[in-house]
Amino acid sequence: MQEAAPPGGTAAGELADALRELIAWYPVDPPWSEPAVTLTLAGPEGERYALDLRPGAAAVLSQLVRTQTMTCEGETVDGSARCMHCDGRGRQHPATA
């Protein structure tokens, strides 16, 4: 559900579009499931973008944010403080390239 069209490609509109594309490209919920969360993004001019997320999509986005936070912090699940993308080498890991 989109409440306003992005005026000239605002950051809020672009983020809403990117999330909408990700959710459509990576469906994890059955088509009959009901939305569990409504994520609303608001831009500086008052434009609003609402995304209805089903439970699986909300879980995928939550995990994506957690994983990227760990990467930014240079941590891994084992607490070794090695970047999840480059394994501490300063270059992207071949498996994620």
mmCIF file with all atom_site columns, N, CA and C in Angstrom, residues 19-88:
data_model
loop_
_atom_site.group_PDB
_atom_site.id
_atom_site.type_symbol
_atom_site.label_atom_id
_atom_site.label_alt_id
_atom_site.label_comp_id
_atom_site.label_asym_id
_atom_site.label_entity_id
_atom_site.label_seq_id
_atom_site.pdbx_PDB_ins_code
_atom_site.Cartn_x
_atom_site.Cartn_y
_atom_site.Cartn_z
_atom_site.occupancy
_atom_site.B_iso_or_equiv
_atom_site.pdbx_formal_charge
_atom_site.auth_seq_id
_atom_site.auth_comp_id
_atom_site.auth_asym_id
_atom_site.auth_atom_id
_atom_site.pdbx_PDB_model_num
ATOM 1   N N  . LEU A 1 19 ? 12.573 -1.879  -0.922 1.00 0.00 ? 19 LEU A N  1
ATOM 2   C CA . LEU A 1 19 ? 12.014 -2.879  -0.016 1.00 0.00 ? 19 LEU A CA 1
ATOM 3   C C  . LEU A 1 19 ? 10.872 -3.637  -0.681 1.00 0.00 ? 19 LEU A C  1
ATOM 4   N N  . ARG A 1 20 ? 10.032 -2.908  -1.413 1.00 0.00 ? 20 ARG A N  1
ATOM 5   C CA . ARG A 1 20 ? 8.912  -3.537  -2.117 1.00 0.00 ? 20 ARG A CA 1
ATOM 6   C C  . ARG A 1 20 ? 9.433  -4.551  -3.142 1.00 0.00 ? 20 ARG A C  1
ATOM 7   N N  . GLU A 1 21 ? 10.479 -4.183  -3.882 1.00 0.00 ? 21 GLU A N  1
ATOM 8   C CA . GLU A 1 21 ? 11.073 -5.091  -4.866 1.00 0.00 ? 21 GLU A CA 1
ATOM 9   C C  . GLU A 1 21 ? 11.670 -6.323  -4.194 1.00 0.00 ? 21 GLU A C  1
ATOM 10  N N  . LEU A 1 22 ? 12.375 -6.122  -3.080 1.00 0.00 ? 22 LEU A N  1
ATOM 11  C CA . LEU A 1 22 ? 12.969 -7.247  -2.361 1.00 0.00 ? 22 LEU A CA 1
ATOM 12  C C  . LEU A 1 22 ? 11.886 -8.207  -1.886 1.00 0.00 ? 22 LEU A C  1
ATOM 13  N N  . ILE A 1 23 ? 10.820 -7.671  -1.309 1.00 0.00 ? 23 ILE A N  1
ATOM 14  C CA . ILE A 1 23 ? 9.740  -8.508  -0.801 1.00 0.00 ? 23 ILE A CA 1
ATOM 15  C C  . ILE A 1 23 ? 9.078  -9.281  -1.942 1.00 0.00 ? 23 ILE A C  1
ATOM 16  N N  . ALA A 1 24 ? 8.884  -8.628  -3.078 1.00 0.00 ? 24 ALA A N  1
ATOM 17  C CA . ALA A 1 24 ? 8.266  -9.297  -4.231 1.00 0.00 ? 24 ALA A CA 1
ATOM 18  C C  . ALA A 1 24 ? 9.199  -10.349 -4.817 1.00 0.00 ? 24 ALA A C  1
ATOM 19  N N  . TRP A 1 25 ? 10.487 -10.060 -4.832 1.00 0.00 ? 25 TRP A N  1
ATOM 20  C CA . TRP A 1 25 ? 11.464 -10.973 -5.441 1.00 0.00 ? 25 TRP A CA 1
ATOM 21  C C  . TRP A 1 25 ? 11.733 -12.169 -4.552 1.00 0.00 ? 25 TRP A C  1
ATOM 22  N N  . TYR A 1 26 ? 11.598 -12.006 -3.239 1.00 0.00 ? 26 TYR A N  1
ATOM 23  C CA . TYR A 1 26 ? 11.943 -13.051 -2.289 1.00 0.00 ? 26 TYR A CA 1
ATOM 24  C C  . TYR A 1 26 ? 10.727 -13.394 -1.428 1.00 0.00 ? 26 TYR A C  1
ATOM 25  N N  . PRO A 1 27 ? 9.688  -13.972 -2.049 1.00 0.00 ? 27 PRO A N  1
ATOM 26  C CA . PRO A 1 27 ? 8.483  -14.282 -1.270 1.00 0.00 ? 27 PRO A CA 1
ATOM 27  C C  . PRO A 1 27 ? 8.732  -15.450 -0.314 1.00 0.00 ? 27 PRO A C  1
ATOM 28  N N  . VAL A 1 28 ? 8.374  -15.279 0.941  1.00 0.00 ? 28 VAL A N  1
ATOM 29  C CA . VAL A 1 28 ? 8.575  -16.325 1.939  1.00 0.00 ? 28 VAL A CA 1
ATOM 30  C C  . VAL A 1 28 ? 7.280  -16.718 2.638  1.00 0.00 ? 28 VAL A C  1
ATOM 31  N N  . ASP A 1 29 ? 6.204  -16.048 2.311  1.00 0.00 ? 29 ASP A N  1
ATOM 32  C CA . ASP A 1 29 ? 4.925  -16.325 2.947  1.00 0.00 ? 29 ASP A CA 1
ATOM 33  C C  . ASP A 1 29 ? 3.946  -16.869 1.917  1.00 0.00 ? 29 ASP A C  1
ATOM 34  N N  . PRO A 1 30 ? 3.032  -17.716 2.347  1.00 0.00 ? 30 PRO A N  1
ATOM 35  C CA . PRO A 1 30 ? 1.991  -18.159 1.424  1.00 0.00 ? 30 PRO A CA 1
ATOM 36  C C  . PRO A 1 30 ? 1.104  -16.982 1.038  1.00 0.00 ? 30 PRO A C  1
ATOM 37  N N  . PRO A 1 31 ? 0.544  -16.998 -0.163 1.00 0.00 ? 31 PRO A N  1
ATOM 38  C CA . PRO A 1 31 ? -0.251 -15.873 -0.648 1.00 0.00 ? 31 PRO A CA 1
ATOM 39  C C  . PRO A 1 31 ? -1.459 -15.545 0.224  1.00 0.00 ? 31 PRO A C  1
ATOM 40  N N  . TRP A 1 32 ? -1.954 -16.491 0.984  1.00 0.00 ? 32 TRP A N  1
ATOM 41  C CA . TRP A 1 32 ? -3.142 -16.250 1.801  1.00 0.00 ? 32 TRP A CA 1
ATOM 42  C C  . TRP A 1 32 ? -2.806 -15.680 3.186  1.00 0.00 ? 32 TRP A C  1
ATOM 43  N N  . SER A 1 33 ? -1.536 -15.571 3.531  1.00 0.00 ? 33 SER A N  1
ATOM 44  C CA . SER A 1 33 ? -1.197 -15.049 4.862  1.00 0.00 ? 33 SER A CA 1
ATOM 45  C C  . SER A 1 33 ? -1.507 -13.558 4.943  1.00 0.00 ? 33 SER A C  1
ATOM 46  N N  . GLU A 1 34 ? -1.835 -13.127 6.127  1.00 0.00 ? 34 GLU A N  1
ATOM 47  C CA . GLU A 1 34 ? -2.206 -11.740 6.373  1.00 0.00 ? 34 GLU A CA 1
ATOM 48  C C  . GLU A 1 34 ? -0.981 -10.932 6.800  1.00 0.00 ? 34 GLU A C  1
ATOM 49  N N  . PRO A 1 35 ? -0.949 -9.641  6.477  1.00 0.00 ? 35 PRO A N  1
ATOM 50  C CA . PRO A 1 35 ? 0.158  -8.805  6.944  1.00 0.00 ? 35 PRO A CA 1
ATOM 51  C C  . PRO A 1 35 ? 0.241  -8.799  8.467  1.00 0.00 ? 35 PRO A C  1
ATOM 52  N N  . ALA A 1 36 ? 1.474  -8.828  8.976  1.00 0.00 ? 36 ALA A N  1
ATOM 53  C CA . ALA A 1 36 ? 1.695  -8.816  10.414 1.00 0.00 ? 36 ALA A CA 1
ATOM 54  C C  . ALA A 1 36 ? 2.191  -7.459  10.895 1.00 0.00 ? 36 ALA A C  1
ATOM 55  N N  . VAL A 1 37 ? 2.797  -6.708  9.970  1.00 0.00 ? 37 VAL A N  1
ATOM 56  C CA . VAL A 1 37 ? 3.410  -5.429  10.314 1.00 0.00 ? 37 VAL A CA 1
ATOM 57  C C  . VAL A 1 37 ? 3.163  -4.452  9.172  1.00 0.00 ? 37 VAL A C  1
ATOM 58  N N  . THR A 1 38 ? 2.914  -3.204  9.484  1.00 0.00 ? 38 THR A N  1
ATOM 59  C CA . THR A 1 38 ? 2.906  -2.159  8.471  1.00 0.00 ? 38 THR A CA 1
ATOM 60  C C  . THR A 1 38 ? 4.089  -1.251  8.771  1.00 0.00 ? 38 THR A C  1
ATOM 61  N N  . LEU A 1 39 ? 5.032  -1.217  7.860  1.00 0.00 ? 39 LEU A N  1
ATOM 62  C CA . LEU A 1 39 ? 6.214  -0.374  7.976  1.00 0.00 ? 39 LEU A CA 1
ATOM 63  C C  . LEU A 1 39 ? 5.936  0.897   7.180  1.00 0.00 ? 39 LEU A C  1
ATOM 64  N N  . THR A 1 40 ? 5.992  2.042   7.840  1.00 0.00 ? 40 THR A N  1
ATOM 65  C CA . THR A 1 40 ? 5.710  3.311   7.177  1.00 0.00 ? 40 THR A CA 1
ATOM 66  C C  . THR A 1 40 ? 6.971  4.162   7.161  1.00 0.00 ? 40 THR A C  1
ATOM 67  N N  . LEU A 1 41 ? 7.330  4.615   5.967  1.00 0.00 ? 41 LEU A N  1
ATOM 68  C CA . LEU A 1 41 ? 8.472  5.511   5.798  1.00 0.00 ? 41 LEU A CA 1
ATOM 69  C C  . LEU A 1 41 ? 7.921  6.892   5.484  1.00 0.00 ? 41 LEU A C  1
ATOM 70  N N  . ALA A 1 42 ? 8.525  7.904   6.060  1.00 0.00 ? 42 ALA A N  1
ATOM 71  C CA . ALA A 1 42 ? 8.075  9.278   5.821  1.00 0.00 ? 42 ALA A CA 1
ATOM 72  C C  . ALA A 1 42 ? 9.260  10.120  5.371  1.00 0.00 ? 42 ALA A C  1
ATOM 73  N N  . GLY A 1 43 ? 9.026  10.919  4.361  1.00 0.00 ? 43 GLY A N  1
ATOM 74  C CA . GLY A 1 43 ? 10.056 11.808  3.849  1.00 0.00 ? 43 GLY A CA 1
ATOM 75  C C  . GLY A 1 43 ? 9.951  13.197  4.453  1.00 0.00 ? 43 GLY A C  1
ATOM 76  N N  . PRO A 1 44 ? 10.934 14.040  4.182  1.00 0.00 ? 44 PRO A N  1
ATOM 77  C CA . PRO A 1 44 ? 10.967 15.375  4.781  1.00 0.00 ? 44 PRO A CA 1
ATOM 78  C C  . PRO A 1 44 ? 9.845  16.297  4.309  1.00 0.00 ? 44 PRO A C  1
ATOM 79  N N  . GLU A 1 45 ? 9.259  15.997  3.170  1.00 0.00 ? 45 GLU A N  1
ATOM 80  C CA . GLU A 1 45 ? 8.166  16.823  2.654  1.00 0.00 ? 45 GLU A CA 1
ATOM 81  C C  . GLU A 1 45 ? 6.797  16.297  3.080  1.00 0.00 ? 45 GLU A C  1
ATOM 82  N N  . GLY A 1 46 ? 6.785  15.300  3.964  1.00 0.00 ? 46 GLY A N  1
ATOM 83  C CA . GLY A 1 46 ? 5.531  14.747  4.451  1.00 0.00 ? 46 GLY A CA 1
ATOM 84  C C  . GLY A 1 46 ? 5.005  13.568  3.645  1.00 0.00 ? 46 GLY A C  1
ATOM 85  N N  . GLU A 1 47 ? 5.703  13.183  2.580  1.00 0.00 ? 47 GLU A N  1
ATOM 86  C CA . GLU A 1 47 ? 5.247  12.016  1.813  1.00 0.00 ? 47 GLU A CA 1
ATOM 87  C C  . GLU A 1 47 ? 5.411  10.763  2.675  1.00 0.00 ? 47 GLU A C  1
ATOM 88  N N  . ARG A 1 48 ? 4.478  9.847   2.518  1.00 0.00 ? 48 ARG A N  1
ATOM 89  C CA . ARG A 1 48 ? 4.475  8.626   3.325  1.00 0.00 ? 48 ARG A CA 1
ATOM 90  C C  . ARG A 1 48 ? 4.345  7.411   2.424  1.00 0.00 ? 48 ARG A C  1
ATOM 91  N N  . TYR A 1 49 ? 5.055  6.363   2.788  1.00 0.00 ? 49 TYR A N  1
ATOM 92  C CA . TYR A 1 49 ? 5.043  5.108   2.039  1.00 0.00 ? 49 TYR A CA 1
ATOM 93  C C  . TYR A 1 49 ? 4.822  3.990   3.046  1.00 0.00 ? 49 TYR A C  1
ATOM 94  N N  . ALA A 1 50 ? 3.739  3.263   2.898  1.00 0.00 ? 50 ALA A N  1
ATOM 95  C CA . ALA A 1 50 ? 3.418  2.178   3.821  1.00 0.00 ? 50 ALA A CA 1
ATOM 96  C C  . ALA A 1 50 ? 3.611  0.845   3.113  1.00 0.00 ? 50 ALA A C  1
ATOM 97  N N  . LEU A 1 51 ? 4.315  -0.047  3.785  1.00 0.00 ? 51 LEU A N  1
ATOM 98  C CA . LEU A 1 51 ? 4.539  -1.397  3.263  1.00 0.00 ? 51 LEU A CA 1
ATOM 99  C C  . LEU A 1 51 ? 3.917  -2.387  4.230  1.00 0.00 ? 51 LEU A C  1
ATOM 100 N N  . ASP A 1 52 ? 2.975  -3.174  3.746  1.00 0.00 ? 52 ASP A N  1
ATOM 101 C CA . ASP A 1 52 ? 2.383  -4.226  4.565  1.00 0.00 ? 52 ASP A CA 1
ATOM 102 C C  . ASP A 1 52 ? 3.260  -5.462  4.442  1.00 0.00 ? 52 ASP A C  1
ATOM 103 N N  . LEU A 1 53 ? 3.814  -5.905  5.565  1.00 0.00 ? 53 LEU A N  1
ATOM 104 C CA . LEU A 1 53 ? 4.724  -7.042  5.582  1.00 0.00 ? 53 LEU A CA 1
ATOM 105 C C  . LEU A 1 53 ? 4.061  -8.248  6.224  1.00 0.00 ? 53 LEU A C  1
ATOM 106 N N  . ARG A 1 54 ? 4.127  -9.356  5.549  1.00 0.00 ? 54 ARG A N  1
ATOM 107 C CA . ARG A 1 54 ? 3.665  -10.612 6.132  1.00 0.00 ? 54 ARG A CA 1
ATOM 108 C C  . ARG A 1 54 ? 4.746  -11.102 7.099  1.00 0.00 ? 54 ARG A C  1
ATOM 109 N N  . PRO A 1 55 ? 4.440  -12.071 7.963  1.00 0.00 ? 55 PRO A N  1
ATOM 110 C CA . PRO A 1 55 ? 5.397  -12.489 8.994  1.00 0.00 ? 55 PRO A CA 1
ATOM 111 C C  . PRO A 1 55 ? 6.769  -12.897 8.451  1.00 0.00 ? 55 PRO A C  1
ATOM 112 N N  . GLY A 1 56 ? 6.793  -13.677 7.399  1.00 0.00 ? 56 GLY A N  1
ATOM 113 C CA . GLY A 1 56 ? 8.072  -14.135 6.850  1.00 0.00 ? 56 GLY A CA 1
ATOM 114 C C  . GLY A 1 56 ? 8.890  -12.994 6.274  1.00 0.00 ? 56 GLY A C  1
ATOM 115 N N  . ALA A 1 57 ? 8.238  -12.067 5.575  1.00 0.00 ? 57 ALA A N  1
ATOM 116 C CA . ALA A 1 57 ? 8.938  -10.908 5.009  1.00 0.00 ? 57 ALA A CA 1
ATOM 117 C C  . ALA A 1 57 ? 9.498  -10.033 6.119  1.00 0.00 ? 57 ALA A C  1
ATOM 118 N N  . ALA A 1 58 ? 8.735  -9.835  7.196  1.00 0.00 ? 58 ALA A N  1
ATOM 119 C CA . ALA A 1 58 ? 9.221  -9.049  8.330  1.00 0.00 ? 58 ALA A CA 1
ATOM 120 C C  . ALA A 1 58 ? 10.433 -9.728  8.959  1.00 0.00 ? 58 ALA A C  1
ATOM 121 N N  . ALA A 1 59 ? 10.405 -11.055 9.071  1.00 0.00 ? 59 ALA A N  1
ATOM 122 C CA . ALA A 1 59 ? 11.532 -11.793 9.644  1.00 0.00 ? 59 ALA A CA 1
ATOM 123 C C  . ALA A 1 59 ? 12.768 -11.681 8.749  1.00 0.00 ? 59 ALA A C  1
ATOM 124 N N  . VAL A 1 60 ? 12.581 -11.776 7.430  1.00 0.00 ? 60 VAL A N  1
ATOM 125 C CA . VAL A 1 60 ? 13.706 -11.657 6.493  1.00 0.00 ? 60 VAL A CA 1
ATOM 126 C C  . VAL A 1 60 ? 14.339 -10.272 6.599  1.00 0.00 ? 60 VAL A C  1
ATOM 127 N N  . LEU A 1 61 ? 13.522 -9.220  6.610  1.00 0.00 ? 61 LEU A N  1
ATOM 128 C CA . LEU A 1 61 ? 14.064 -7.867  6.717  1.00 0.00 ? 61 LEU A CA 1
ATOM 129 C C  . LEU A 1 61 ? 14.749 -7.646  8.067  1.00 0.00 ? 61 LEU A C  1
ATOM 130 N N  . SER A 1 62 ? 14.187 -8.195  9.128  1.00 0.00 ? 62 SER A N  1
ATOM 131 C CA . SER A 1 62 ? 14.810 -8.072  10.450 1.00 0.00 ? 62 SER A CA 1
ATOM 132 C C  . SER A 1 62 ? 16.175 -8.760  10.465 1.00 0.00 ? 62 SER A C  1
ATOM 133 N N  . GLN A 1 63 ? 16.250 -9.948  9.900  1.00 0.00 ? 63 GLN A N  1
ATOM 134 C CA . GLN A 1 63 ? 17.519 -10.678 9.856  1.00 0.00 ? 63 GLN A CA 1
ATOM 135 C C  . GLN A 1 63 ? 18.534 -9.951  8.977  1.00 0.00 ? 63 GLN A C  1
ATOM 136 N N  . LEU A 1 64 ? 18.081 -9.375  7.877  1.00 0.00 ? 64 LEU A N  1
ATOM 137 C CA . LEU A 1 64 ? 18.966 -8.613  7.001  1.00 0.00 ? 64 LEU A CA 1
ATOM 138 C C  . LEU A 1 64 ? 19.588 -7.431  7.758  1.00 0.00 ? 64 LEU A C  1
ATOM 139 N N  . VAL A 1 65 ? 18.775 -6.719  8.518  1.00 0.00 ? 65 VAL A N  1
ATOM 140 C CA . VAL A 1 65 ? 19.282 -5.584  9.289  1.00 0.00 ? 65 VAL A CA 1
ATOM 141 C C  . VAL A 1 65 ? 20.261 -6.066  10.349 1.00 0.00 ? 65 VAL A C  1
ATOM 142 N N  . ARG A 1 66 ? 19.920 -7.151  11.051 1.00 0.00 ? 66 ARG A N  1
ATOM 143 C CA . ARG A 1 66 ? 20.827 -7.680  12.080 1.00 0.00 ? 66 ARG A CA 1
ATOM 144 C C  . ARG A 1 66 ? 22.165 -8.114  11.472 1.00 0.00 ? 66 ARG A C  1
ATOM 145 N N  . THR A 1 67 ? 22.129 -8.816  10.358 1.00 0.00 ? 67 THR A N  1
ATOM 146 C CA . THR A 1 67 ? 23.347 -9.285  9.707  1.00 0.00 ? 67 THR A CA 1
ATOM 147 C C  . THR A 1 67 ? 24.211 -8.113  9.265  1.00 0.00 ? 67 THR A C  1
ATOM 148 N N  . GLN A 1 68 ? 23.594 -7.112  8.668  1.00 0.00 ? 68 GLN A N  1
ATOM 149 C CA . GLN A 1 68 ? 24.363 -5.953  8.217  1.00 0.00 ? 68 GLN A CA 1
ATOM 150 C C  . GLN A 1 68 ? 24.919 -5.156  9.399  1.00 0.00 ? 68 GLN A C  1
ATOM 151 N N  . THR A 1 69 ? 24.183 -5.115  10.500 1.00 0.00 ? 69 THR A N  1
ATOM 152 C CA . THR A 1 69 ? 24.697 -4.455  11.696 1.00 0.00 ? 69 THR A CA 1
ATOM 153 C C  . THR A 1 69 ? 25.936 -5.184  12.197 1.00 0.00 ? 69 THR A C  1
ATOM 154 N N  . MET A 1 70 ? 25.890 -6.507  12.214 1.00 0.00 ? 70 MET A N  1
ATOM 155 C CA . MET A 1 70 ? 27.054 -7.290  12.625 1.00 0.00 ? 70 MET A CA 1
ATOM 156 C C  . MET A 1 70 ? 28.235 -7.032  11.694 1.00 0.00 ? 70 MET A C  1
ATOM 157 N N  . THR A 1 71 ? 27.960 -6.936  10.401 1.00 0.00 ? 71 THR A N  1
ATOM 158 C CA . THR A 1 71 ? 29.024 -6.663  9.440  1.00 0.00 ? 71 THR A CA 1
ATOM 159 C C  . THR A 1 71 ? 29.637 -5.295  9.712  1.00 0.00 ? 71 THR A C  1
ATOM 160 N N  . CYS A 1 72 ? 28.772 -4.301  9.919  1.00 0.00 ? 72 CYS A N  1
ATOM 161 C CA . CYS A 1 72 ? 29.284 -2.949  10.193 1.00 0.00 ? 72 CYS A CA 1
ATOM 162 C C  . CYS A 1 72 ? 30.114 -2.911  11.463 1.00 0.00 ? 72 CYS A C  1
ATOM 163 N N  . GLU A 1 73 ? 29.745 -3.707  12.431 1.00 0.00 ? 73 GLU A N  1
ATOM 164 C CA . GLU A 1 73 ? 30.483 -3.751  13.688 1.00 0.00 ? 73 GLU A CA 1
ATOM 165 C C  . GLU A 1 73 ? 31.711 -4.647  13.588 1.00 0.00 ? 73 GLU A C  1
ATOM 166 N N  . GLY A 1 74 ? 31.869 -5.360  12.468 1.00 0.00 ? 74 GLY A N  1
ATOM 167 C CA . GLY A 1 74 ? 33.013 -6.248  12.298 1.00 0.00 ? 74 GLY A CA 1
ATOM 168 C C  . GLY A 1 74 ? 32.938 -7.472  13.177 1.00 0.00 ? 74 GLY A C  1
ATOM 169 N N  . GLU A 1 75 ? 31.728 -7.924  13.453 1.00 0.00 ? 75 GLU A N  1
ATOM 170 C CA . GLU A 1 75 ? 31.555 -9.072  14.325 1.00 0.00 ? 75 GLU A CA 1
ATOM 171 C C  . GLU A 1 75 ? 30.973 -10.247 13.541 1.00 0.00 ? 75 GLU A C  1
ATOM 172 N N  . THR A 1 76 ? 31.195 -11.421 14.079 1.00 0.00 ? 76 THR A N  1
ATOM 173 C CA . THR A 1 76 ? 30.556 -12.621 13.558 1.00 0.00 ? 76 THR A CA 1
ATOM 174 C C  . THR A 1 76 ? 29.858 -13.327 14.703 1.00 0.00 ? 76 THR A C  1
ATOM 175 N N  . VAL A 1 77 ? 29.108 -14.359 14.377 1.00 0.00 ? 77 VAL A N  1
ATOM 176 C CA . VAL A 1 77 ? 28.366 -15.089 15.394 1.00 0.00 ? 77 VAL A CA 1
ATOM 177 C C  . VAL A 1 77 ? 29.292 -15.646 16.465 1.00 0.00 ? 77 VAL A C  1
ATOM 178 N N  . ASP A 1 78 ? 30.510 -16.056 16.059 1.00 0.00 ? 78 ASP A N  1
ATOM 179 C CA . ASP A 1 78 ? 31.437 -16.641 17.033 1.00 0.00 ? 78 ASP A CA 1
ATOM 180 C C  . ASP A 1 78 ? 32.201 -15.596 17.842 1.00 0.00 ? 78 ASP A C  1
ATOM 181 N N  . GLY A 1 79 ? 31.959 -14.310 17.589 1.00 0.00 ? 79 GLY A N  1
ATOM 182 C CA . GLY A 1 79 ? 32.597 -13.254 18.356 1.00 0.00 ? 79 GLY A CA 1
ATOM 183 C C  . GLY A 1 79 ? 34.054 -13.012 18.015 1.00 0.00 ? 79 GLY A C  1
ATOM 184 N N  . SER A 1 80 ? 34.494 -13.464 16.832 1.00 0.00 ? 80 SER A N  1
ATOM 185 C CA . SER A 1 80 ? 35.905 -13.334 16.458 1.00 0.00 ? 80 SER A CA 1
ATOM 186 C C  . SER A 1 80 ? 36.271 -11.938 15.961 1.00 0.00 ? 80 SER A C  1
ATOM 187 N N  . ALA A 1 81 ? 35.299 -11.045 15.812 1.00 0.00 ? 81 ALA A N  1
ATOM 188 C CA . ALA A 1 81 ? 35.506 -9.679  15.334 1.00 0.00 ? 81 ALA A CA 1
ATOM 189 C C  . ALA A 1 81 ? 36.080 -9.645  13.924 1.00 0.00 ? 81 ALA A C  1
ATOM 190 N N  . ARG A 1 82 ? 35.731 -10.630 13.114 1.00 0.00 ? 82 ARG A N  1
ATOM 191 C CA . ARG A 1 82 ? 36.162 -10.660 11.720 1.00 0.00 ? 82 ARG A CA 1
ATOM 192 C C  . ARG A 1 82 ? 34.959 -10.332 10.853 1.00 0.00 ? 82 ARG A C  1
ATOM 193 N N  . CYS A 1 83 ? 35.166 -9.423  9.919  1.00 0.00 ? 83 CYS A N  1
ATOM 194 C CA . CYS A 1 83 ? 34.092 -8.953  9.051  1.00 0.00 ? 83 CYS A CA 1
ATOM 195 C C  . CYS A 1 83 ? 33.434 -10.126 8.320  1.00 0.00 ? 83 CYS A C  1
ATOM 196 N N  . MET A 1 84 ? 32.110 -10.083 8.228  1.00 0.00 ? 84 MET A N  1
ATOM 197 C CA . MET A 1 84 ? 31.383 -11.168 7.569  1.00 0.00 ? 84 MET A CA 1
ATOM 198 C C  . MET A 1 84 ? 31.544 -11.130 6.051  1.00 0.00 ? 84 MET A C  1
ATOM 199 N N  . HIS A 1 85 ? 31.895 -9.956  5.465  1.00 0.00 ? 85 HIS A N  1
ATOM 200 C CA . HIS A 1 85 ? 32.060 -9.874  4.020  1.00 0.00 ? 85 HIS A CA 1
ATOM 201 C C  . HIS A 1 85 ? 33.464 -10.213 3.562  1.00 0.00 ? 85 HIS A C  1
ATOM 202 N N  . CYS A 1 86 ? 34.478 -9.773  4.304  1.00 0.00 ? 86 CYS A N  1
ATOM 203 C CA . CYS A 1 86 ? 35.848 -9.935  3.809  1.00 0.00 ? 86 CYS A CA 1
ATOM 204 C C  . CYS A 1 86 ? 36.683 -10.848 4.679  1.00 0.00 ? 86 CYS A C  1
ATOM 205 N N  . ASP A 1 87 ? 36.126 -11.356 5.772  1.00 0.00 ? 87 ASP A N  1
ATOM 206 C CA . ASP A 1 87 ? 36.844 -12.243 6.673  1.00 0.00 ? 87 ASP A CA 1
ATOM 207 C C  . ASP A 1 87 ? 38.114 -11.580 7.203  1.00 0.00 ? 87 ASP A C  1
ATOM 208 N N  . GLY A 1 88 ? 38.070 -10.265 7.383  1.00 0.00 ? 88 GLY A N  1
ATOM 209 C CA . GLY A 1 88 ? 39.193 -9.543  7.952  1.00 0.00 ? 88 GLY A CA 1
ATOM 210 C C  . GLY A 1 88 ? 40.307 -9.219  6.977  1.00 0.00 ? 88 GLY A C  1
#
